[in-house]
PDB file of C-alpha atoms in Angstrom:
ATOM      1  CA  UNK A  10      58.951  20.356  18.106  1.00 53.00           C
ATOM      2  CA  UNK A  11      57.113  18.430  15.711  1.00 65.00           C
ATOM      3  CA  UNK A  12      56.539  15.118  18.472  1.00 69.00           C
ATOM      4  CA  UNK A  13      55.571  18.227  21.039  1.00 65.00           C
ATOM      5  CA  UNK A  14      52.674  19.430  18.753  1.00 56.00           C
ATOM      6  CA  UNK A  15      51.595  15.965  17.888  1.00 60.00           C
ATOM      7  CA  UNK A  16      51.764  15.180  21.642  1.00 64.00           C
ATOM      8  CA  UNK A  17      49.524  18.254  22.383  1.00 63.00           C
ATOM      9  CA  UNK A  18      46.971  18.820  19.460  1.00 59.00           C
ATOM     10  CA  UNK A  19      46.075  15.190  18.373  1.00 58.00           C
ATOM     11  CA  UNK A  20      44.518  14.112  21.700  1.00 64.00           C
ATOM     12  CA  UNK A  21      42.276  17.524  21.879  1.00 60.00           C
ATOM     13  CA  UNK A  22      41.402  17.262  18.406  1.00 53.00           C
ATOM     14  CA  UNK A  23      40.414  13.602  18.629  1.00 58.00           C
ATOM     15  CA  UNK A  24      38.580  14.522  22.385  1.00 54.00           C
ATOM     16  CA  UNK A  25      36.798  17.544  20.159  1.00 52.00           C
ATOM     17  CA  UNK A  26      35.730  15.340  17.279  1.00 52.00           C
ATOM     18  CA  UNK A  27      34.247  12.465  19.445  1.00 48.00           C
ATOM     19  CA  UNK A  28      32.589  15.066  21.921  1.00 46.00           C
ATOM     20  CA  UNK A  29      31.150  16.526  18.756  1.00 48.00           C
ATOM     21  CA  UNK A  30      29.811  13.341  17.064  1.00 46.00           C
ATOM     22  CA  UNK A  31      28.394  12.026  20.463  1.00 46.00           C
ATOM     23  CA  UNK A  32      27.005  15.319  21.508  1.00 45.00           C
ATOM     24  CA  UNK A  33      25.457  17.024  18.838  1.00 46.00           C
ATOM     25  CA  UNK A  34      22.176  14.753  17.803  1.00 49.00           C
ATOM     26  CA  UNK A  35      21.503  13.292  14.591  1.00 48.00           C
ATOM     27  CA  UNK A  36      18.881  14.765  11.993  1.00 48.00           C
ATOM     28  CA  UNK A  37      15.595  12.333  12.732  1.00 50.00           C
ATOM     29  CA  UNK A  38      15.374  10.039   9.667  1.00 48.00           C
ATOM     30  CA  UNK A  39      13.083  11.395   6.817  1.00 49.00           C
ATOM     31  CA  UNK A  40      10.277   8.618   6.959  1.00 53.00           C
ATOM     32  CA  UNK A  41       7.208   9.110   8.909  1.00 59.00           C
ATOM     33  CA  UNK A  42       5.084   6.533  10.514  1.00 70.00           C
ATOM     34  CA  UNK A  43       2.797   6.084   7.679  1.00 81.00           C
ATOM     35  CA  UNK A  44       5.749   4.442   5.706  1.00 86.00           C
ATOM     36  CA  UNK A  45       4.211   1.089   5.841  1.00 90.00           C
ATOM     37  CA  UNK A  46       0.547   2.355   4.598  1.00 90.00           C
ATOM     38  CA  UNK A  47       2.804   4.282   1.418  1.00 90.00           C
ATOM     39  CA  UNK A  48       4.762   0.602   1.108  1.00 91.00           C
ATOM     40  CA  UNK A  49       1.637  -0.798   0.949  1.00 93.00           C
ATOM     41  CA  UNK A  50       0.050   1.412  -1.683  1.00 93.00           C
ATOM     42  CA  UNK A  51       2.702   0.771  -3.958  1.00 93.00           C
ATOM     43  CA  UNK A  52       3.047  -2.644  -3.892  1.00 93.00           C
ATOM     44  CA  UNK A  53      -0.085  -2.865  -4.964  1.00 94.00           C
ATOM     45  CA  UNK A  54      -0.539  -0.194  -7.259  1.00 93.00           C
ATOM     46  CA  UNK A  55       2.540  -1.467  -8.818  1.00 92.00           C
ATOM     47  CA  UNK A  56       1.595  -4.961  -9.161  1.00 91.00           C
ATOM     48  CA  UNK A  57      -1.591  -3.786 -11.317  1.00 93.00           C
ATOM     49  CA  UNK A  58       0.308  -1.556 -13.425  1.00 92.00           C
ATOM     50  CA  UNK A  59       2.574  -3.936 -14.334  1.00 88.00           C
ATOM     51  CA  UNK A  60      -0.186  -6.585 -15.128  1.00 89.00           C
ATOM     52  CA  UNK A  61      -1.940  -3.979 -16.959  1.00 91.00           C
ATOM     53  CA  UNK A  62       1.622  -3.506 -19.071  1.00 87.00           C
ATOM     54  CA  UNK A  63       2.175  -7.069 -19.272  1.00 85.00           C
ATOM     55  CA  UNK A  64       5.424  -6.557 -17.654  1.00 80.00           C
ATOM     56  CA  UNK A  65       7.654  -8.238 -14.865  1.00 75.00           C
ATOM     57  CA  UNK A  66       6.152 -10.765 -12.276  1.00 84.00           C
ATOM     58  CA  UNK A  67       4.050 -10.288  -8.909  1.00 88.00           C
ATOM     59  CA  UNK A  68       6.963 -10.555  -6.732  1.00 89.00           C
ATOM     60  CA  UNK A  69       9.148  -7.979  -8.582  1.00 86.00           C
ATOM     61  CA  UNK A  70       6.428  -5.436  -9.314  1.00 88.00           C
ATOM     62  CA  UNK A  71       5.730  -5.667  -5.485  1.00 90.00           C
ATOM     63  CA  UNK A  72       9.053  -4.988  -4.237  1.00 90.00           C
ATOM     64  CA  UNK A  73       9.879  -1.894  -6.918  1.00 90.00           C
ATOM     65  CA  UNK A  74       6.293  -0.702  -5.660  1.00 91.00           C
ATOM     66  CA  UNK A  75       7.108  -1.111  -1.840  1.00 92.00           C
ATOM     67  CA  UNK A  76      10.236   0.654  -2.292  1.00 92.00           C
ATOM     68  CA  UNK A  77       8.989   3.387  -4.603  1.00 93.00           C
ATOM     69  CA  UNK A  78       6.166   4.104  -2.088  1.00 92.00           C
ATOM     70  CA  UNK A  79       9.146   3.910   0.747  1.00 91.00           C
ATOM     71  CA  UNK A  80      10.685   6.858  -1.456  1.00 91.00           C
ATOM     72  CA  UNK A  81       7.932   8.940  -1.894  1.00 90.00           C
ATOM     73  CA  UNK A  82       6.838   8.625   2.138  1.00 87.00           C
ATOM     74  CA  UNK A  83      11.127  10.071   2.408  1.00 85.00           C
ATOM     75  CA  UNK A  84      10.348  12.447  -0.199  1.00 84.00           C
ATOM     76  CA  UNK A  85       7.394  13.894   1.870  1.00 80.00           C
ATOM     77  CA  UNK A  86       9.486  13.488   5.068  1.00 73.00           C
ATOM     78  CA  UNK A  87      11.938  16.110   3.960  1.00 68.00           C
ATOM     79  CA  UNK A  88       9.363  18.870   3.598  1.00 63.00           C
ATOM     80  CA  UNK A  89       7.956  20.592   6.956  1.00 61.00           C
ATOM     81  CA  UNK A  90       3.914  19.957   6.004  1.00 63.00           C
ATOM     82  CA  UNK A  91       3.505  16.360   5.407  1.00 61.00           C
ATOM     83  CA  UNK A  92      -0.112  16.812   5.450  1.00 66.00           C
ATOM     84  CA  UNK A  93      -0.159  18.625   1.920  1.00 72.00           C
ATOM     85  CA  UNK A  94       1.991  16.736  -0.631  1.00 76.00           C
ATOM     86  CA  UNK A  95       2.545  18.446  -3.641  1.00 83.00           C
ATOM     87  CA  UNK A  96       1.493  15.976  -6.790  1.00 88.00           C
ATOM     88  CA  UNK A  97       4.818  16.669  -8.845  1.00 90.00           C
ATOM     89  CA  UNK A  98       6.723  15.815  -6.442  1.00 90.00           C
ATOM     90  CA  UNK A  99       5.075  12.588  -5.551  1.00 90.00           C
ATOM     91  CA  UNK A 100       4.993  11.126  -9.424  1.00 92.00           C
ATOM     92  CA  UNK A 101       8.556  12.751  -9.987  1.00 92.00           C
ATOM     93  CA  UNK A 102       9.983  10.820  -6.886  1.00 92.00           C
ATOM     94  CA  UNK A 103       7.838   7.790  -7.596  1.00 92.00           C
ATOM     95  CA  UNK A 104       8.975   7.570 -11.278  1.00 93.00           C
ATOM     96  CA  UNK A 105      13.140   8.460 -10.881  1.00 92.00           C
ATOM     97  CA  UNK A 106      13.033   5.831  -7.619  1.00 92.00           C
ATOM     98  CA  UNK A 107      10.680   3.090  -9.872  1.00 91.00           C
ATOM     99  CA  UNK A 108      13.116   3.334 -12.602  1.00 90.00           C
ATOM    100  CA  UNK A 109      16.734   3.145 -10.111  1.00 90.00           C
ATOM    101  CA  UNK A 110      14.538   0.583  -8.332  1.00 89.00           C
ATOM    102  CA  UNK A 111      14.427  -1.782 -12.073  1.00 87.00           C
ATOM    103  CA  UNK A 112      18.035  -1.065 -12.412  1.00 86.00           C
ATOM    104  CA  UNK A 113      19.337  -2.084  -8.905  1.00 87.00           C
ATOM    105  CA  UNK A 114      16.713  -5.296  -9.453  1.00 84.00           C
ATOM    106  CA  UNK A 115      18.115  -6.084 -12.993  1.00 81.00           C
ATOM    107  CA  UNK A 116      15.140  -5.549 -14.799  1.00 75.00           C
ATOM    108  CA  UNK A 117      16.698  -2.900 -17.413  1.00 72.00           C
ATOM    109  CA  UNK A 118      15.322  -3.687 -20.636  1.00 80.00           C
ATOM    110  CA  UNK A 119      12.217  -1.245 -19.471  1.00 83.00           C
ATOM    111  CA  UNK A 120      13.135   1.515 -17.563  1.00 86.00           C
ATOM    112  CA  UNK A 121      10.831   3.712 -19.018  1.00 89.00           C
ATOM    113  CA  UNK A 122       7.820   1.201 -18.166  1.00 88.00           C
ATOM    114  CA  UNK A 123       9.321   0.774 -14.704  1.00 89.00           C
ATOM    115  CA  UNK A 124       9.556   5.191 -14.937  1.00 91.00           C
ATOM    116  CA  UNK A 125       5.755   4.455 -15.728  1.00 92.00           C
ATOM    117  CA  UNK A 126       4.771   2.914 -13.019  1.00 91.00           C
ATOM    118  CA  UNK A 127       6.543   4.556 -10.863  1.00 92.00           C
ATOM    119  CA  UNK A 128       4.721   7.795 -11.634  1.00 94.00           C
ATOM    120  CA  UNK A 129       1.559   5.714 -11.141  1.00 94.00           C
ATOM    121  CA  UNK A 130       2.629   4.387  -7.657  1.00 93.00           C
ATOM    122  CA  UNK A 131       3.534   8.291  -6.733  1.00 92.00           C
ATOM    123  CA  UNK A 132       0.030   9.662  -8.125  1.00 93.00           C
ATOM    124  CA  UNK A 133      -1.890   6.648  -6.360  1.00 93.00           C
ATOM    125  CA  UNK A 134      -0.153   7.479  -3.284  1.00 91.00           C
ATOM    126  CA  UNK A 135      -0.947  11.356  -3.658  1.00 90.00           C
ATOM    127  CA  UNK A 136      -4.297  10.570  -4.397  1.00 91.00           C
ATOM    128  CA  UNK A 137      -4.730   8.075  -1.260  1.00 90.00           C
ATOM    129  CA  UNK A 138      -2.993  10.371   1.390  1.00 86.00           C
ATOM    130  CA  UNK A 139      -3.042  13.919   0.398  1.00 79.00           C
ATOM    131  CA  UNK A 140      -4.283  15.695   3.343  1.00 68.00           C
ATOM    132  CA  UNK A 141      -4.764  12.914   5.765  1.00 67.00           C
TER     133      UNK A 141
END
């Protein structure tokens, strides 16, 4: 009985599951075609922030402010009006992905700077492309 049922169920079940994975269409990814303007932004408004601060070097300051900006353009992908961003949410997702962004990149002795900037990078960007 038991090699009957496997016989019987597995192959519909594993027909179902692929049919259902193939069919059914995936979510469209959260970033928008202005990522690269929002990478953009942040690299640089990292970059002077962290001069400003005295902290890190070009080339790291520019890649935690490309990929902060990268999070923030998500961020603003997940919401159904991208043309209104809402400023919280822009230096609260620029700040928690600046500071993740320092850890991942090894530069943990400042995570609150790196919080910092973030929040800078996620106001600069609000300020740049609220509305546009």
């Amino acid at each position: 009985m038991n090699t009957i049922l496997k016989r019987t169920l597995l192959p519909s079940l594993m027909a179902a599951s692929l049919a259902g994975v193939t069919l059914v269409p995936a979510q469209q990814a959260s970033a928008d075609d202005r990522v690269l303007r929002d990478i953009g932004i942040g690299a640089a408004t990292n970059v002077v922030t962290g001069a400003i601060r005295g902290n890190g070097d070009f080339l790291g300051n520019a890649v935690k402010g490309g990929a902060t900006g990268a999070a923030v353009n998500g961020a603003n992908g997940l919401r159904g009006d991208r043309r209104h961003r809402n400023a919280a949410q822009d230096v609260g997702v620029g700040a928690g992905a600046s500071a993740l962004t320092g850890v991942i990149t090894g530069d943990r002795k400042d995570t609150l700077g790196n919080a910092i900037d973030g929040a800078a990078v996620g106001g600069a960007i609000h300020l740049l492309t609220n509305g546009k």
